[in-house]
Amino acid sequence: MAPSTSSITPSAHAAKWDARYAGPVPHDTTYYAKCMLGGVLACGLTHTLITPLDVTVDPQKYRGLAAGLRTIAAEEGSRALFKGWVPTFIGYSLQGAAKYGFYEFFKDTYSNLVGPEKAQEYKGLIWCAGSASAEFFADIALCPLEMTKVKVQTSVPGTFPVAFGPAYGKMWAERANTRFPFGSLVPLWSRQIPYTVAKFFFFEKTVQMFYTRVFTKPKESYSKGTQLGVTFASGYIAGIICAIVSHPADSLVSLMSKPANKGKGLGQIASEFGYMNLATKGLGTRVLMIGTLTGLQWWIYDSFKTALGMGTTGGK
């Protein structure tokens, strides 16, 4: 009787190089599933935590983070600071599962396609291709929830439901006007794919720099605390770059949901708002938000992996 696939050991793959078995932990189906769960924790929790920052990113109304928080609390009550937290949690949990789990899968798949030498030589391109492929699918899962969240957060108080069920229902009922559920998918791709490519590439590159130039001994020789410290620092640095890369498209997604822009094309909205404004208005708040967000996401993800004996991400 032929052995089942699940019973094959790493030594059985010695004759043919396989990226899934090139490291100390085999990348089997269980490994990818654990990475998906880590992504749920990393993205779902962090995006929900910073909902108040997300609510105050409208540069036309709020002249700063503190002023925005005070204005919303005074006008709508403190609960309004977490408007849209339910679609945020559900949407970014789904996105996180696909983002991290599929990244590991595509990274191994593309490495196997090119072979061990090219996989090492073009490691950066594989990081980019893997993260872009993962985000393509992740955004399909996120889009309906993101559209609902943005509509809840940007609507004039009293003109649109705040509770998730009624808000989602109204988005569906008015889909001819809202273009729900995938009307924002293209601008979402334009925002999230560059963001994710930057997030994963610069994270992996920064981790590589730390273990090449600062912590030069084998990564496994350092404590878990040190490794997770490298993870957080690398994530924060990557997050700052991500904020700059994704801010114009993120601003455009928010502008699309405004009643005044109903029926307008993306080019017209961008032209009327101003291309420089798209790139710079509200950028300071976004740098704070995305830097913290990305650092925390990678720290949570790697903490989860470490707790399960999977080790931290990246290295020399």
PDB file of C-alpha atoms in Angstrom, residues 93-200:
ATOM      1  CA  SER A  93     -10.405  39.226  10.353  1.00  0.00           C
ATOM      2  CA  LEU A  94     -11.316  37.691   6.992  1.00  0.00           C
ATOM      3  CA  GLN A  95      -8.729  39.817   5.255  1.00  0.00           C
ATOM      4  CA  GLY A  96      -6.049  38.925   7.803  1.00  0.00           C
ATOM      5  CA  ALA A  97      -6.681  35.211   7.426  1.00  0.00           C
ATOM      6  CA  ALA A  98      -6.157  35.401   3.680  1.00  0.00           C
ATOM      7  CA  LYS A  99      -3.345  37.971   3.843  1.00  0.00           C
ATOM      8  CA  TYR A 100      -1.067  35.972   6.148  1.00  0.00           C
ATOM      9  CA  GLY A 101      -2.114  32.422   5.322  1.00  0.00           C
ATOM     10  CA  PHE A 102      -2.071  32.892   1.552  1.00  0.00           C
ATOM     11  CA  TYR A 103       1.214  34.825   1.764  1.00  0.00           C
ATOM     12  CA  GLU A 104       2.938  31.808   3.273  1.00  0.00           C
ATOM     13  CA  PHE A 105       1.307  29.561   0.664  1.00  0.00           C
ATOM     14  CA  PHE A 106       2.169  31.723  -2.347  1.00  0.00           C
ATOM     15  CA  LYS A 107       5.693  32.376  -1.082  1.00  0.00           C
ATOM     16  CA  ASP A 108       6.334  28.628  -0.978  1.00  0.00           C
ATOM     17  CA  THR A 109       4.550  28.075  -4.312  1.00  0.00           C
ATOM     18  CA  TYR A 110       6.563  30.704  -6.184  1.00  0.00           C
ATOM     19  CA  SER A 111       9.802  29.518  -4.579  1.00  0.00           C
ATOM     20  CA  ASN A 112       9.117  26.013  -5.826  1.00  0.00           C
ATOM     21  CA  LEU A 113       8.341  27.314  -9.315  1.00  0.00           C
ATOM     22  CA  VAL A 114      11.751  28.955  -9.706  1.00  0.00           C
ATOM     23  CA  GLY A 115      13.864  26.492  -7.705  1.00  0.00           C
ATOM     24  CA  PRO A 116      16.236  26.948  -4.744  1.00  0.00           C
ATOM     25  CA  GLU A 117      18.903  29.090  -6.423  1.00  0.00           C
ATOM     26  CA  LYS A 118      16.500  31.566  -8.026  1.00  0.00           C
ATOM     27  CA  ALA A 119      14.319  31.590  -4.909  1.00  0.00           C
ATOM     28  CA  GLN A 120      17.314  32.825  -2.925  1.00  0.00           C
ATOM     29  CA  GLU A 121      18.528  35.206  -5.640  1.00  0.00           C
ATOM     30  CA  TYR A 122      15.119  36.795  -6.171  1.00  0.00           C
ATOM     31  CA  LYS A 123      13.832  36.515  -2.626  1.00  0.00           C
ATOM     32  CA  GLY A 124      12.567  40.099  -2.614  1.00  0.00           C
ATOM     33  CA  LEU A 125      10.504  39.580  -5.764  1.00  0.00           C
ATOM     34  CA  ILE A 126       8.991  36.432  -4.273  1.00  0.00           C
ATOM     35  CA  TRP A 127       8.004  38.387  -1.155  1.00  0.00           C
ATOM     36  CA  CYS A 128       6.330  40.969  -3.394  1.00  0.00           C
ATOM     37  CA  ALA A 129       4.589  38.431  -5.633  1.00  0.00           C
ATOM     38  CA  GLY A 130       3.416  36.342  -2.690  1.00  0.00           C
ATOM     39  CA  SER A 131       2.008  39.289  -0.764  1.00  0.00           C
ATOM     40  CA  ALA A 132       0.333  40.796  -3.853  1.00  0.00           C
ATOM     41  CA  SER A 133      -1.319  37.471  -4.709  1.00  0.00           C
ATOM     42  CA  ALA A 134      -2.510  37.008  -1.137  1.00  0.00           C
ATOM     43  CA  GLU A 135      -3.935  40.525  -0.939  1.00  0.00           C
ATOM     44  CA  PHE A 136      -5.814  40.100  -4.225  1.00  0.00           C
ATOM     45  CA  PHE A 137      -7.969  37.411  -2.623  1.00  0.00           C
ATOM     46  CA  ALA A 138      -8.003  39.012   0.827  1.00  0.00           C
ATOM     47  CA  ASP A 139      -9.620  42.172  -0.542  1.00  0.00           C
ATOM     48  CA  ILE A 140     -12.446  40.231  -2.161  1.00  0.00           C
ATOM     49  CA  ALA A 141     -13.369  38.998   1.321  1.00  0.00           C
ATOM     50  CA  LEU A 142     -12.900  42.455   2.846  1.00  0.00           C
ATOM     51  CA  CYS A 143     -14.688  44.645   0.298  1.00  0.00           C
ATOM     52  CA  PRO A 144     -18.370  44.333   1.374  1.00  0.00           C
ATOM     53  CA  LEU A 145     -17.451  44.897   5.023  1.00  0.00           C
ATOM     54  CA  GLU A 146     -15.101  47.782   4.208  1.00  0.00           C
ATOM     55  CA  MET A 147     -17.793  49.513   2.136  1.00  0.00           C
ATOM     56  CA  THR A 148     -20.242  49.175   5.025  1.00  0.00           C
ATOM     57  CA  LYS A 149     -17.689  50.440   7.550  1.00  0.00           C
ATOM     58  CA  VAL A 150     -16.747  53.484   5.487  1.00  0.00           C
ATOM     59  CA  LYS A 151     -20.394  54.389   4.889  1.00  0.00           C
ATOM     60  CA  VAL A 152     -21.176  54.169   8.600  1.00  0.00           C
ATOM     61  CA  GLN A 153     -18.159  56.263   9.561  1.00  0.00           C
ATOM     62  CA  THR A 154     -18.482  58.983   6.920  1.00  0.00           C
ATOM     63  CA  SER A 155     -22.254  59.519   6.823  1.00  0.00           C
ATOM     64  CA  VAL A 156     -23.783  62.565   8.470  1.00  0.00           C
ATOM     65  CA  PRO A 157     -25.145  61.437  11.881  1.00  0.00           C
ATOM     66  CA  GLY A 158     -28.751  60.344  11.617  1.00  0.00           C
ATOM     67  CA  THR A 159     -28.704  59.732   7.851  1.00  0.00           C
ATOM     68  CA  PHE A 160     -27.428  56.149   7.881  1.00  0.00           C
ATOM     69  CA  PRO A 161     -27.719  53.258  10.375  1.00  0.00           C
ATOM     70  CA  VAL A 162     -24.809  52.748  12.760  1.00  0.00           C
ATOM     71  CA  ALA A 163     -25.647  49.196  13.894  1.00  0.00           C
ATOM     72  CA  PHE A 164     -24.060  46.556  11.672  1.00  0.00           C
ATOM     73  CA  GLY A 165     -27.192  44.580  10.695  1.00  0.00           C
ATOM     74  CA  PRO A 166     -29.300  47.557   9.553  1.00  0.00           C
ATOM     75  CA  ALA A 167     -26.280  49.206   7.910  1.00  0.00           C
ATOM     76  CA  TYR A 168     -25.406  46.081   5.919  1.00  0.00           C
ATOM     77  CA  GLY A 169     -29.042  45.632   4.983  1.00  0.00           C
ATOM     78  CA  LYS A 170     -29.353  49.202   3.730  1.00  0.00           C
ATOM     79  CA  MET A 171     -26.158  48.871   1.700  1.00  0.00           C
ATOM     80  CA  TRP A 172     -27.672  45.825   0.004  1.00  0.00           C
ATOM     81  CA  ALA A 173     -31.086  47.448  -0.486  1.00  0.00           C
ATOM     82  CA  GLU A 174     -29.462  50.493  -2.077  1.00  0.00           C
ATOM     83  CA  ARG A 175     -26.867  48.526  -4.036  1.00  0.00           C
ATOM     84  CA  ALA A 176     -27.873  50.228  -7.299  1.00  0.00           C
ATOM     85  CA  ASN A 177     -26.576  53.483  -5.808  1.00  0.00           C
ATOM     86  CA  THR A 178     -23.904  52.195  -3.411  1.00  0.00           C
ATOM     87  CA  ARG A 179     -22.453  49.674  -5.938  1.00  0.00           C
ATOM     88  CA  PHE A 180     -22.474  47.176  -3.080  1.00  0.00           C
ATOM     89  CA  PRO A 181     -20.912  44.676  -2.464  1.00  0.00           C
ATOM     90  CA  PHE A 182     -17.874  45.073  -4.752  1.00  0.00           C
ATOM     91  CA  GLY A 183     -18.126  48.636  -6.040  1.00  0.00           C
ATOM     92  CA  SER A 184     -15.008  49.660  -4.128  1.00  0.00           C
ATOM     93  CA  LEU A 185     -12.978  46.582  -4.993  1.00  0.00           C
ATOM     94  CA  VAL A 186     -10.777  48.240  -7.635  1.00  0.00           C
ATOM     95  CA  PRO A 187      -9.823  51.233  -5.439  1.00  0.00           C
ATOM     96  CA  LEU A 188      -9.447  48.797  -2.538  1.00  0.00           C
ATOM     97  CA  TRP A 189      -6.988  46.763  -4.601  1.00  0.00           C
ATOM     98  CA  SER A 190      -5.210  49.971  -5.566  1.00  0.00           C
ATOM     99  CA  ARG A 191      -4.861  50.835  -1.878  1.00  0.00           C
ATOM    100  CA  GLN A 192      -4.301  47.472  -0.243  1.00  0.00           C
ATOM    101  CA  ILE A 193      -2.082  45.656  -2.738  1.00  0.00           C
ATOM    102  CA  PRO A 194       0.651  48.345  -2.745  1.00  0.00           C
ATOM    103  CA  TYR A 195       0.215  48.640   1.029  1.00  0.00           C
ATOM    104  CA  THR A 196       0.598  44.901   1.567  1.00  0.00           C
ATOM    105  CA  VAL A 197       3.525  44.545  -0.831  1.00  0.00           C
ATOM    106  CA  ALA A 198       5.287  47.371   1.024  1.00  0.00           C
ATOM    107  CA  LYS A 199       4.279  45.911   4.389  1.00  0.00           C
ATOM    108  CA  PHE A 200       5.660  42.441   3.695  1.00  0.00           C
TER     109      PHE A 200
END
